[in-house]
Structure formats: structure tokens, C-alpha cells
mmCIF file of C-alpha atoms and ligand atoms in Angstrom:
data_model
loop_
_atom_site.group_PDB
_atom_site.id
_atom_site.type_symbol
_atom_site.label_atom_id
_atom_site.label_comp_id
_atom_site.label_asym_id
_atom_site.label_seq_id
_atom_site.Cartn_x
_atom_site.Cartn_y
_atom_site.Cartn_z
ATOM 1 C CA MET C 267 42.734 37.784 52.293
ATOM 2 C CA THR C 268 41.348 40.101 49.620
ATOM 3 C CA LEU C 269 42.329 40.032 46.008
ATOM 4 C CA LYS C 270 42.827 43.796 45.757
ATOM 5 C CA ARG C 271 45.479 44.588 43.162
ATOM 6 C CA PRO C 272 48.083 46.972 44.566
ATOM 7 C CA THR C 273 48.425 50.311 42.805
ATOM 8 C CA THR C 274 51.992 51.310 43.678
ATOM 9 C CA LYS C 275 54.904 49.676 41.885
ATOM 10 C CA PRO C 276 58.586 49.785 42.863
ATOM 11 C CA LYS C 277 60.558 52.496 41.056
ATOM 12 C CA SER C 278 63.010 49.755 40.125
ATOM 13 C CA PRO C 279 61.371 46.313 39.821
ATOM 14 C CA ASN C 280 64.748 44.521 39.561
ATOM 15 C CA PHE C 281 65.231 41.897 42.282
ATOM 16 C CA SER C 282 67.413 39.351 40.476
ATOM 17 C CA SER C 283 70.116 37.515 42.442
ATOM 18 C CA GLY C 284 72.537 38.034 39.589
ATOM 19 C CA PRO C 285 73.120 40.047 37.567
ATOM 20 C CA CYS C 286 71.783 42.252 40.349
ATOM 21 C CA ALA C 287 70.100 45.659 40.136
ATOM 22 C CA LYS C 288 72.335 48.500 39.002
ATOM 23 C CA ARG C 289 72.992 51.120 41.671
ATOM 24 C CA PRO C 290 70.287 53.770 42.182
ATOM 25 C CA GLY C 291 70.586 56.444 39.502
ATOM 26 C CA TRP C 292 72.804 54.344 37.197
ATOM 27 C CA ARG C 293 72.746 55.414 33.544
ATOM 28 C CA LEU C 294 74.685 54.241 30.539
ATOM 29 C CA ASP C 295 76.638 57.503 30.512
ATOM 30 C CA ALA C 296 78.326 56.366 33.746
ATOM 31 C CA LEU C 297 80.585 54.474 31.315
ATOM 32 C CA LYS C 298 81.629 57.420 29.186
ATOM 33 C CA GLY C 299 85.140 57.507 30.632
ATOM 34 C CA ALA C 300 85.811 53.871 29.643
ATOM 35 C CA TRP C 301 89.204 52.953 28.204
ATOM 36 C CA LEU C 302 87.869 51.646 24.901
ATOM 37 C CA GLY C 303 89.606 50.618 21.709
ATOM 38 C CA ARG C 304 92.983 50.652 23.428
ATOM 39 C CA SER C 305 95.158 47.960 24.952
ATOM 40 C CA HIS C 306 94.388 47.026 28.530
ATOM 41 C CA ARG C 307 98.159 46.696 28.923
ATOM 42 C CA ALA C 308 98.808 50.321 27.985
ATOM 43 C CA ALA C 309 99.403 52.611 30.967
ATOM 44 C CA GLY C 310 95.842 54.018 30.997
ATOM 45 C CA GLY C 311 94.186 50.599 30.827
ATOM 46 C CA LYS C 312 96.436 49.124 33.463
ATOM 47 C CA ALA C 313 95.733 52.086 35.706
ATOM 48 C CA LYS C 314 91.979 51.452 35.495
ATOM 49 C CA LEU C 315 92.439 47.766 36.365
ATOM 50 C CA GLY C 316 94.777 48.699 39.220
ATOM 51 C CA GLU C 317 92.206 51.196 40.455
ATOM 52 C CA VAL C 318 89.497 48.518 40.697
ATOM 53 C CA ILE C 319 91.860 46.492 42.846
ATOM 54 C CA ALA C 320 93.004 49.392 45.043
ATOM 55 C CA ARG C 321 89.532 50.819 45.634
ATOM 56 C CA SER C 322 88.007 47.367 46.330
ATOM 57 C CA ARG C 323 90.783 46.676 48.860
ATOM 58 C CA ALA C 324 90.243 49.991 50.596
ATOM 59 C CA LEU C 325 86.465 49.655 50.693
ATOM 60 C CA LEU C 326 86.655 46.155 52.143
ATOM 61 C CA GLY C 327 89.544 46.844 54.529
ATOM 62 C CA LEU C 328 91.624 43.925 53.252
ATOM 63 C CA PRO C 329 94.712 43.170 55.383
ATOM 64 C CA ASP C 330 97.867 44.702 53.828
ATOM 65 C CA ASP C 331 99.497 41.321 53.306
ATOM 66 C CA TYR C 332 96.524 39.888 51.372
ATOM 67 C CA ARG C 333 96.537 39.986 47.563
ATOM 68 C CA LEU C 334 93.556 40.877 45.396
ATOM 69 C CA GLY C 335 93.473 40.188 41.679
ATOM 70 C CA ILE C 336 91.120 40.283 38.697
ATOM 71 C CA VAL C 337 90.708 36.892 37.029
ATOM 72 C CA PRO C 338 88.717 35.426 34.121
ATOM 73 C CA ALA C 339 85.266 33.844 34.104
ATOM 74 C CA SER C 340 83.419 35.607 36.898
ATOM 75 C CA ASP C 341 83.088 34.045 40.336
ATOM 76 C CA THR C 342 83.086 30.531 38.881
ATOM 77 C CA GLY C 343 86.460 31.212 37.265
ATOM 78 C CA ALA C 344 87.912 32.554 40.500
ATOM 79 C CA VAL C 345 86.687 29.592 42.573
ATOM 80 C CA GLU C 346 87.784 26.978 40.069
ATOM 81 C CA MET C 347 91.202 28.542 39.636
ATOM 82 C CA ALA C 348 91.622 28.281 43.424
ATOM 83 C CA LEU C 349 90.333 24.703 43.647
ATOM 84 C CA TRP C 350 92.468 23.494 40.738
ATOM 85 C CA SER C 351 95.593 25.285 42.002
ATOM 86 C CA LEU C 352 95.393 24.541 45.732
ATOM 87 C CA LEU C 353 93.505 21.332 46.476
ATOM 88 C CA GLY C 354 95.108 17.942 46.871
ATOM 89 C CA ALA C 355 97.971 18.986 49.142
ATOM 90 C CA ARG C 356 96.036 17.776 52.181
ATOM 91 C CA GLY C 357 92.586 16.404 53.021
ATOM 92 C CA VAL C 358 89.647 18.702 52.368
ATOM 93 C CA ASP C 359 86.197 19.210 53.866
ATOM 94 C CA LEU C 360 83.610 20.561 51.449
ATOM 95 C CA LEU C 361 80.456 22.159 52.809
ATOM 96 C CA ALA C 362 77.316 22.113 50.706
ATOM 97 C CA TRP C 363 73.833 23.282 51.595
ATOM 98 C CA GLU C 364 72.550 24.465 48.226
ATOM 99 C CA SER C 365 73.290 24.347 44.532
ATOM 100 C CA PHE C 366 76.558 26.321 44.282
ATOM 101 C CA GLY C 367 78.272 24.575 47.214
ATOM 102 C CA GLN C 368 77.132 21.283 45.703
ATOM 103 C CA GLY C 369 78.772 22.325 42.431
ATOM 104 C CA TRP C 370 82.154 22.691 44.153
ATOM 105 C CA VAL C 371 81.709 19.203 45.666
ATOM 106 C CA THR C 372 81.111 17.852 42.172
ATOM 107 C CA ASP C 373 84.299 19.519 40.939
ATOM 108 C CA ALA C 374 86.380 18.035 43.741
ATOM 109 C CA ALA C 375 84.893 14.551 43.438
ATOM 110 C CA LYS C 376 84.312 14.094 39.711
ATOM 111 C CA GLN C 377 86.852 16.368 38.059
ATOM 112 C CA LEU C 378 89.776 16.530 40.479
ATOM 113 C CA LYS C 379 88.902 13.048 41.810
ATOM 114 C CA LEU C 380 90.368 13.884 45.229
ATOM 115 C CA ASN C 381 91.033 10.851 47.405
ATOM 116 C CA ASP C 382 90.855 12.484 50.766
ATOM 117 C CA MET C 383 87.672 14.547 50.726
ATOM 118 C CA ARG C 384 84.683 14.695 53.049
ATOM 119 C CA THR C 385 81.382 16.324 52.200
ATOM 120 C CA LEU C 386 79.383 17.944 54.972
ATOM 121 C CA SER C 387 75.983 18.673 53.517
ATOM 122 C CA ALA C 388 72.586 19.887 54.593
ATOM 123 C CA ASP C 389 69.179 20.331 52.977
ATOM 124 C CA TYR C 390 67.875 23.626 51.635
ATOM 125 C CA GLY C 391 67.112 25.884 54.587
ATOM 126 C CA LYS C 392 69.762 24.442 56.885
ATOM 127 C CA LEU C 393 73.535 24.599 57.430
ATOM 128 C CA PRO C 394 75.747 21.562 57.977
ATOM 129 C CA ASP C 395 77.193 21.172 61.485
ATOM 130 C CA LEU C 396 80.136 23.582 61.271
ATOM 131 C CA ALA C 397 81.670 22.077 64.428
ATOM 132 C CA LEU C 398 82.489 18.970 62.375
ATOM 133 C CA VAL C 399 84.966 20.879 60.176
ATOM 134 C CA ASP C 400 88.464 19.580 60.889
ATOM 135 C CA ARG C 401 91.009 22.376 61.424
ATOM 136 C CA GLY C 402 93.757 20.158 60.005
ATOM 137 C CA ARG C 403 92.003 19.909 56.659
ATOM 138 C CA ASP C 404 91.346 22.478 53.956
ATOM 139 C CA VAL C 405 87.751 23.625 53.781
ATOM 140 C CA VAL C 406 85.730 24.860 50.801
ATOM 141 C CA PHE C 407 82.440 26.662 51.426
ATOM 142 C CA THR C 408 80.148 29.461 50.277
ATOM 143 C CA TRP C 409 79.706 32.320 52.744
ATOM 144 C CA ASN C 410 76.177 32.882 51.481
ATOM 145 C CA GLY C 411 74.271 30.108 49.742
ATOM 146 C CA THR C 412 72.564 32.153 47.053
ATOM 147 C CA THR C 413 69.961 29.557 46.138
ATOM 148 C CA SER C 414 68.734 28.792 49.679
ATOM 149 C CA GLY C 415 69.271 32.154 51.332
ATOM 150 C CA VAL C 416 71.273 30.479 54.091
ATOM 151 C CA ARG C 417 74.595 32.048 55.155
ATOM 152 C CA VAL C 418 77.157 31.125 57.755
ATOM 153 C CA PRO C 419 76.464 33.396 60.740
ATOM 154 C CA ASP C 420 80.160 34.181 61.405
ATOM 155 C CA GLY C 421 83.669 32.722 61.222
ATOM 156 C CA GLY C 422 83.842 31.527 64.844
ATOM 157 C CA TRP C 423 84.047 27.909 63.675
ATOM 158 C CA ILE C 424 87.307 28.547 61.780
ATOM 159 C CA ALA C 425 90.505 28.093 63.800
ATOM 160 C CA ASP C 426 92.960 31.014 63.833
ATOM 161 C CA ASN C 427 96.002 28.770 64.197
ATOM 162 C CA ARG C 428 95.113 26.426 61.347
ATOM 163 C CA GLY C 429 97.723 24.994 59.006
ATOM 164 C CA SER C 430 95.071 24.350 56.390
ATOM 165 C CA LEU C 431 93.384 26.702 53.921
ATOM 166 C CA THR C 432 89.854 28.114 54.009
ATOM 167 C CA ILE C 433 88.523 28.664 50.490
ATOM 168 C CA CYS C 434 85.396 30.781 50.514
ATOM 169 C CA ASP C 435 83.050 31.529 47.613
ATOM 170 C CA ALA C 436 81.693 34.834 48.901
ATOM 171 C CA THR C 437 80.174 36.221 45.720
ATOM 172 C CA SER C 438 76.800 37.078 47.234
ATOM 173 C CA ALA C 439 78.273 38.174 50.576
ATOM 174 C CA VAL C 440 81.153 40.563 49.787
ATOM 175 C CA PHE C 441 80.081 44.225 50.217
ATOM 176 C CA ALA C 442 76.925 43.101 52.094
ATOM 177 C CA MET C 443 78.225 41.154 55.087
ATOM 178 C CA ASP C 444 81.169 41.516 57.454
ATOM 179 C CA LEU C 445 83.845 39.025 56.474
ATOM 180 C CA PRO C 446 86.532 37.993 59.007
ATOM 181 C CA TRP C 447 89.476 38.283 56.600
ATOM 182 C CA GLY C 448 91.958 36.714 59.033
ATOM 183 C CA LYS C 449 89.903 33.506 58.967
ATOM 184 C CA LEU C 450 89.772 33.333 55.174
ATOM 185 C CA ASP C 451 92.645 32.315 52.893
ATOM 186 C CA VAL C 452 90.899 32.474 49.535
ATOM 187 C CA VAL C 453 87.859 34.644 48.884
ATOM 188 C CA THR C 454 86.109 35.096 45.546
ATOM 189 C CA TRP C 455 83.365 37.213 44.046
ATOM 190 C CA SER C 456 82.062 38.644 40.813
ATOM 191 C CA TRP C 457 81.274 42.260 39.936
ATOM 192 C CA GLN C 458 77.712 41.330 38.986
ATOM 193 C CA LYS C 459 76.489 40.936 42.567
ATOM 194 C CA VAL C 460 76.283 43.413 45.452
ATOM 195 C CA LEU C 461 77.607 46.492 43.645
ATOM 196 C CA GLY C 462 75.460 45.804 40.588
ATOM 197 C CA GLY C 463 78.333 45.526 38.106
ATOM 198 C CA GLU C 464 78.685 43.306 35.054
ATOM 199 C CA ALA C 465 79.532 39.600 35.024
ATOM 200 C CA ALA C 466 82.476 37.767 33.409
ATOM 201 C CA HIS C 467 85.249 39.033 35.673
ATOM 202 C CA GLY C 468 86.172 37.403 38.961
ATOM 203 C CA MET C 469 87.929 38.820 42.007
ATOM 204 C CA LEU C 470 90.332 36.591 43.904
ATOM 205 C CA VAL C 471 91.751 37.274 47.366
ATOM 206 C CA LEU C 472 94.756 35.283 48.590
ATOM 207 C CA SER C 473 96.124 35.252 52.134
ATOM 208 C CA PRO C 474 99.879 34.821 52.690
ATOM 209 C CA ARG C 475 99.143 31.202 53.650
ATOM 210 C CA ALA C 476 97.425 30.608 50.300
ATOM 211 C CA VAL C 477 100.416 32.128 48.472
ATOM 212 C CA GLU C 478 102.742 29.851 50.400
ATOM 213 C CA ARG C 479 100.699 26.824 49.279
ATOM 214 C CA LEU C 480 100.756 28.018 45.676
ATOM 215 C CA GLU C 481 104.531 28.391 45.735
ATOM 216 C CA SER C 482 105.207 25.063 47.467
ATOM 217 C CA TYR C 483 102.654 22.707 45.912
ATOM 218 C CA ARG C 484 102.243 21.502 42.360
ATOM 219 C CA PRO C 485 98.949 19.755 41.669
ATOM 220 C CA PRO C 486 99.206 16.466 39.763
ATOM 221 C CA TRP C 487 96.680 17.546 37.092
ATOM 222 C CA PRO C 488 97.222 19.879 34.139
ATOM 223 C CA LEU C 489 96.279 23.539 34.625
ATOM 224 C CA PRO C 490 94.780 25.526 31.735
ATOM 225 C CA LYS C 491 96.391 28.905 31.095
ATOM 226 C CA ILE C 492 93.501 30.850 32.650
ATOM 227 C CA PHE C 493 93.956 28.972 35.962
ATOM 228 C CA ARG C 494 97.707 29.544 36.263
ATOM 229 C CA LEU C 495 98.559 31.695 39.275
ATOM 230 C CA THR C 496 102.271 30.870 39.333
ATOM 231 C CA LYS C 497 105.180 31.110 36.926
ATOM 232 C CA ASP C 498 108.198 28.882 37.517
ATOM 233 C CA GLY C 499 106.950 28.093 41.018
ATOM 234 C CA LYS C 500 106.556 31.779 42.018
ATOM 235 C CA LEU C 501 103.293 33.699 42.354
ATOM 236 C CA ASN C 502 102.451 35.690 39.229
ATOM 237 C CA GLU C 503 102.377 39.031 41.063
ATOM 238 C CA GLY C 504 101.259 40.888 37.945
ATOM 239 C CA ILE C 505 97.744 39.465 38.291
ATOM 240 C CA PHE C 506 97.443 41.350 41.586
ATOM 241 C CA ARG C 507 98.486 44.639 39.972
ATOM 242 C CA GLY C 508 95.911 44.457 37.193
ATOM 243 C CA GLU C 509 98.017 42.600 34.614
ATOM 244 C CA THR C 510 95.218 40.204 33.803
ATOM 245 C CA ILE C 511 95.906 36.733 32.389
ATOM 246 C CA ASN C 512 93.761 37.428 29.336
ATOM 247 C CA THR C 513 91.836 40.367 27.935
ATOM 248 C CA PRO C 514 89.217 41.962 30.188
ATOM 249 C CA SER C 515 86.279 44.106 29.058
ATOM 250 C CA MET C 516 87.265 47.687 29.765
ATOM 251 C CA LEU C 517 83.568 48.618 29.586
ATOM 252 C CA CYS C 518 82.906 46.259 32.520
ATOM 253 C CA VAL C 519 85.962 47.709 34.277
ATOM 254 C CA GLU C 520 84.508 51.219 33.979
ATOM 255 C CA ASP C 521 81.217 49.964 35.341
ATOM 256 C CA ALA C 522 82.975 48.302 38.280
ATOM 257 C CA LEU C 523 84.661 51.642 39.022
ATOM 258 C CA ASP C 524 81.274 53.357 38.879
ATOM 259 C CA GLY C 525 79.883 50.878 41.432
ATOM 260 C CA LEU C 526 82.870 51.407 43.722
ATOM 261 C CA GLY C 527 82.484 55.185 43.414
ATOM 262 C CA TRP C 528 78.826 54.949 44.415
ATOM 263 C CA ALA C 529 79.703 52.741 47.383
ATOM 264 C CA GLU C 530 82.357 55.238 48.544
ATOM 265 C CA GLU C 531 79.938 58.128 48.172
ATOM 266 C CA ILE C 532 77.175 56.617 50.283
ATOM 267 C CA GLY C 533 79.532 55.834 53.180
ATOM 268 C CA GLY C 534 81.547 52.753 52.251
ATOM 269 C CA LEU C 535 81.205 49.243 53.628
ATOM 270 C CA PRO C 536 79.182 50.124 56.769
ATOM 271 C CA ALA C 537 76.590 51.887 54.601
ATOM 272 C CA LEU C 538 76.419 48.987 52.143
ATOM 273 C CA ILE C 539 75.957 46.483 54.965
ATOM 274 C CA ALA C 540 73.320 48.674 56.621
ATOM 275 C CA ARG C 541 71.323 49.006 53.390
ATOM 276 C CA SER C 542 71.268 45.251 52.967
ATOM 277 C CA ALA C 543 70.336 44.641 56.630
ATOM 278 C CA ASP C 544 67.509 47.147 56.239
ATOM 279 C CA ASN C 545 66.247 45.337 53.173
ATOM 280 C CA LEU C 546 66.172 42.061 55.076
ATOM 281 C CA ALA C 547 64.324 43.798 57.925
ATOM 282 C CA ALA C 548 61.657 45.056 55.502
ATOM 283 C CA VAL C 549 61.038 41.509 54.283
ATOM 284 C CA ALA C 550 61.201 40.046 57.808
ATOM 285 C CA ASP C 551 58.528 42.463 59.074
ATOM 286 C CA TRP C 552 56.276 41.511 56.190
ATOM 287 C CA VAL C 553 56.854 37.754 56.643
ATOM 288 C CA ALA C 554 56.152 38.030 60.385
ATOM 289 C CA ALA C 555 52.692 39.432 59.648
ATOM 290 C CA ARG C 556 51.763 36.710 57.102
ATOM 291 C CA ASP C 557 50.878 33.077 57.557
ATOM 292 C CA TRP C 558 51.228 31.991 53.913
ATOM 293 C CA VAL C 559 54.970 32.632 53.595
ATOM 294 C CA ASP C 560 58.130 32.053 55.649
ATOM 295 C CA PHE C 561 61.910 32.189 55.263
ATOM 296 C CA LEU C 562 63.498 29.098 53.756
ATOM 297 C CA ALA C 563 66.383 29.607 56.239
ATOM 298 C CA GLU C 564 65.251 27.913 59.429
ATOM 299 C CA ASP C 565 67.565 29.704 61.844
ATOM 300 C CA PRO C 566 67.174 33.513 61.812
ATOM 301 C CA ALA C 567 70.932 33.860 62.443
ATOM 302 C CA THR C 568 71.572 32.231 59.062
ATOM 303 C CA ARG C 569 69.113 34.341 57.034
ATOM 304 C CA SER C 570 70.779 35.972 54.081
ATOM 305 C CA CYS C 571 70.380 39.724 53.670
ATOM 306 C CA THR C 572 71.181 39.454 49.956
ATOM 307 C CA SER C 573 69.497 36.398 48.437
ATOM 308 C CA ILE C 574 66.341 36.385 50.541
ATOM 309 C CA CYS C 575 64.641 33.040 49.898
ATOM 310 C CA LEU C 576 61.054 32.415 50.910
ATOM 311 C CA LYS C 577 58.899 29.303 51.041
ATOM 312 C CA ILE C 578 55.147 29.099 50.757
ATOM 313 C CA VAL C 579 53.692 27.486 53.863
ATOM 314 C CA ASP C 580 49.959 27.907 53.249
ATOM 315 C CA PRO C 581 48.140 24.563 53.866
ATOM 316 C CA TRP C 582 46.580 24.750 50.372
ATOM 317 C CA PHE C 583 50.076 24.934 48.839
ATOM 318 C CA ALA C 584 51.559 22.286 51.147
ATOM 319 C CA ALA C 585 48.855 19.827 50.022
ATOM 320 C CA LEU C 586 49.790 20.171 46.323
ATOM 321 C CA ALA C 587 51.909 17.572 44.528
ATOM 322 C CA PRO C 588 55.527 18.725 43.876
ATOM 323 C CA ASP C 589 54.848 19.541 40.207
ATOM 324 C CA ALA C 590 51.780 21.565 41.094
ATOM 325 C CA GLN C 591 53.731 23.416 43.790
ATOM 326 C CA SER C 592 56.381 24.296 41.294
ATOM 327 C CA ALA C 593 53.787 25.493 38.760
ATOM 328 C CA ALA C 594 51.953 27.566 41.390
ATOM 329 C CA ALA C 595 55.155 29.275 42.582
ATOM 330 C CA LYS C 596 56.141 30.037 38.977
ATOM 331 C CA ARG C 597 52.674 31.440 38.251
ATOM 332 C CA LEU C 598 52.916 33.670 41.303
ATOM 333 C CA ALA C 599 56.238 35.130 40.161
ATOM 334 C CA ALA C 600 54.917 35.455 36.594
ATOM 335 C CA LEU C 601 51.869 37.458 37.710
ATOM 336 C CA VAL C 602 54.089 39.985 39.487
ATOM 337 C CA GLU C 603 56.393 40.138 36.487
ATOM 338 C CA GLU C 604 53.509 40.611 34.020
ATOM 339 C CA ALA C 605 52.293 43.521 36.151
ATOM 340 C CA GLY C 606 55.784 45.065 35.838
ATOM 341 C CA ALA C 607 56.000 45.135 39.642
ATOM 342 C CA GLY C 608 58.937 42.776 40.200
ATOM 343 C CA TYR C 609 61.261 40.731 37.997
ATOM 344 C CA ASP C 610 63.189 37.489 38.539
ATOM 345 C CA LEU C 611 61.428 36.555 41.764
ATOM 346 C CA GLY C 612 61.237 32.799 41.234
ATOM 347 C CA SER C 613 63.424 30.492 43.311
ATOM 348 C CA TYR C 614 66.512 28.995 41.651
ATOM 349 C CA ARG C 615 65.882 26.013 39.381
ATOM 350 C CA ASP C 616 67.406 23.462 41.831
ATOM 351 C CA ALA C 617 65.842 24.981 44.967
ATOM 352 C CA PRO C 618 62.459 24.137 46.513
ATOM 353 C CA PRO C 619 59.603 26.041 44.809
ATOM 354 C CA GLY C 620 59.231 29.497 46.316
ATOM 355 C CA LEU C 621 60.409 33.078 45.922
ATOM 356 C CA ARG C 622 63.740 34.861 46.030
ATOM 357 C CA LEU C 623 64.268 38.594 46.420
ATOM 358 C CA TRP C 624 67.673 40.216 46.184
ATOM 359 C CA GLY C 625 68.311 42.580 49.087
ATOM 360 C CA GLY C 626 71.872 43.698 48.307
ATOM 361 C CA ALA C 627 72.884 47.335 48.620
ATOM 362 C CA THR C 628 71.782 48.445 45.154
ATOM 363 C CA VAL C 629 68.159 47.608 45.996
ATOM 364 C CA GLU C 630 66.222 50.399 47.703
ATOM 365 C CA ARG C 631 64.236 49.475 50.814
ATOM 366 C CA GLY C 632 61.256 51.391 49.430
ATOM 367 C CA ASP C 633 61.274 49.237 46.296
ATOM 368 C CA LEU C 634 61.298 46.033 48.337
ATOM 369 C CA ALA C 635 58.476 47.359 50.503
ATOM 370 C CA ALA C 636 56.533 48.175 47.333
ATOM 371 C CA VAL C 637 56.845 44.719 45.764
ATOM 372 C CA LEU C 638 55.678 42.811 48.856
ATOM 373 C CA PRO C 639 51.924 43.654 48.546
ATOM 374 C CA TRP C 640 52.164 42.388 44.963
ATOM 375 C CA LEU C 641 53.290 39.036 46.329
ATOM 376 C CA ASP C 642 50.238 38.907 48.614
ATOM 377 C CA TRP C 643 48.001 39.752 45.673
ATOM 378 C CA ALA C 644 49.634 37.224 43.351
ATOM 379 C CA PHE C 645 49.547 34.466 45.960
ATOM 380 C CA GLU C 646 45.837 34.985 46.588
ATOM 381 C CA THR C 647 45.145 35.173 42.849
ATOM 382 C CA VAL C 648 46.908 31.863 42.220
ATOM 383 C CA LYS C 649 45.250 30.207 45.202
ATOM 384 C CA GLN C 650 41.757 31.341 44.272
ATOM 385 C CA GLY C 651 42.271 30.357 40.642
ATOM 386 C CA ALA C 652 43.497 26.894 41.602
HETATM 387 C C1 PLP L 1250 77.424 31.313 45.614
HETATM 388 C C2 PLP L 1250 77.628 31.441 44.140
HETATM 389 N N1 PLP L 1250 78.699 30.860 43.572
HETATM 390 C C3 PLP L 1250 78.941 30.962 42.262
HETATM 391 C C4 PLP L 1250 78.096 31.651 41.430
HETATM 392 C C5 PLP L 1250 78.410 31.737 39.961
HETATM 393 O O1 PLP L 1250 78.756 33.036 39.712
HETATM 394 P P1 PLP L 1250 79.199 33.533 38.245
HETATM 395 O O2 PLP L 1250 78.035 33.215 37.357
HETATM 396 O O3 PLP L 1250 79.420 34.982 38.458
HETATM 397 O O4 PLP L 1250 80.408 32.781 37.891
HETATM 398 C C6 PLP L 1250 76.970 32.276 41.958
HETATM 399 C C7 PLP L 1250 76.042 33.006 41.074
HETATM 400 O O5 PLP L 1250 74.945 33.348 41.439
HETATM 401 C C8 PLP L 1250 76.739 32.176 43.340
HETATM 402 O O6 PLP L 1250 75.690 32.781 43.877
#
């Protein structure tokens, strides 16, 4: 392959898997209507928070009997509040195939010290055997493993008539993939992902079955104030109307509304999903025509359309020691970054050395197509300089 340096750069070189690219055309003045310097509990502030909830529900087509609330501490806060509030009532299966899923296993084992837990795990690039999940037990899983680019293909493995709860960290899937709401009892995400919002606020969906658990089960461990979803044994309904537990950033709220407005304008959920699928297709076409790079996800049905993770399969690279592989992959990403052609392309710190490109809806297909020749150039530059 030649070492010819590409001449065209993406209009937006932002491909981070979080915080993700702002929507096309975003400018700081999108926030000029923010409810600033006033109480979030005053009517105007509460209305903005309520609007985020109502417009997210409508965009996603949440079932009428599901609740959606804004909670502290981004996606991590939303997941942990669910784990701390709900687990322990029955046995639980935890699925882990990359760093974030593994983090929830650590919480259950080392912090909550659950007695009856099973971990179903798989290496980077693979999924655990979903058929092993026991319908009588709760299950905790990520819909899309952001650090391996492996997603569950669908919800067919989840029983409809289960008595247990499904707790799903869907932060890099919501607004990019179809989610079978009826199969999911708890779903979480953060604004910083597919709609390109700001971090620090979490969204929490609860099914009626999850509410029933909350109102009938009291975990044996203490619950910090920011995890408390019930008051005197009853669901704190205010959280699901925008009466947040603690103070939110109304600047972030305005930005979340801007992202929702953009999503509505371009055609709602189907358009968001189509943009992300198109982005994956652009990368897949490029990968198919190269022999130095491949998807980390082994099964095409599990390839993420948001966190698109790639491994380097060139024999030169495969023959390097692990440290040298890591250094070479970092150098590759750094060359593209130094050229201003693509930022934050390195794989996650716990993942195998490689590349990761965000393909969520805020990324333009043309920008992804424009960064790919830079990866060819950077790979060849690193290889020839080795
Ligand atoms: C699957 C998954 N879970 C949890 C997190 C943590 O999200 P946050 O930093 O918004 O809490 C991330 C962030 O990338 C993620 O991808």
C-alpha cells in the first residue's frame, strides 16, 4: 500500500465514544433559552425537566405504563441506583463481555456481595451464550458493549412471561438501536451519547414489574440519598415528573432539549437508527476491502453501529509483542489526531489494542468516509517506520 497522505479531512473530526459528537450544526447559542440562575423547582425549570422526559418518551415510543426519570451521575448513576435498589430479592445472572459489563459484575460481587449470582462472561469480540440466562433469575447486561463494539442482536433470548427483572445498561444503544421495551424492566442511558448531549445526568426507565419490586423489596444494605427511588415504601413519583433528587444543570437540560429537537426534526427514531446503520455500513465496506483491519466483533449480527471497534490483523502487527502492539495502535491514532483528521480513535484502555470510531446519529456518514483513508495512511506510516 502507498504512503500517500490523504488531502480531504472530515468536516467534524469528532469520533469519540463519549462524550460523543454534537449534532450537525450545533452552536453554543443553541443554549440561549436555558433556565439559568433560577430554581429548577420553579415552574419554568420543572417544565424544562418534564419536557426532556416527555419528548424522550415520545421519540422512543416508551409503553404508557413505563416510567422515565432523570437521575444523578450519568449512566453510571442510573445503573447503580437500579442495582442497589433492586438486586438481592432473587438470584441474578450478570453478563459481561467487555469493561462496562465487567464493572457491574464487580459491583454485585464486591460491593453488594450477593450470594446468589452467576457471571456469564465472554472475551472481547464475543457474546456469552445468551441461552444460558435463567428466566427465573434477574439479569443485568449492557445492550451495547461500548468498549468491544459487541451488542446483543435482539431480545429474543428474554422470556416474556418472566417473574424476574431485566436490567439493561443501554447508554450506547438508546436512540441508535431498536429496543424491545416489553422485554426490558430497567433501561439506563446518559445524555452524552447518541444525541450528543452533556454528561452527568442519567435517564432511568422502569417497567411496572420493576416498580412492583421497588415497592415490595427492601435491600439489606444502606442506600445513599441519590439512590433512593422510594419514600416510605412507595415509588417517589416526582422523579418521573422532573422533580430531580438533587440539583441538575439547567444548561445541560437545555442542551438535551436541543438534541431531542434535532432528532425530531430529522425524522425521529427511524431516522436516527438509519443514520447509525449507514455509518456502520460505510465502515463495513471499507473493512471488507482491506486486509490489515477487521471488526473486533466476530459475528456480524453483533456488530455495534455506535461504538465501532476494529482490530489490526496485519501479520506484521500480529507478530509484535503485546506492548509493541499497544504502542503501534496508539501511534496510529495519534498520527490521525495530529493531522486534525480524527480525534479519540484509540480503543478503550481495557480493550485489545485497536481503533474505535463512534457511528451514532450525530456523526455524518461523509465524515466517517473521510477519516477512513487517514487510517490507511497512518497504519502504513507506522508499519513502515517500525
Ligand atoms: C456501556 C456503558 N456503561 C456505562 C458507561 C458510563 O457512562 P457515564 O460515564 O455516562 O456514567 C459507559 C460510558 O461510556 C458505557 O459505554
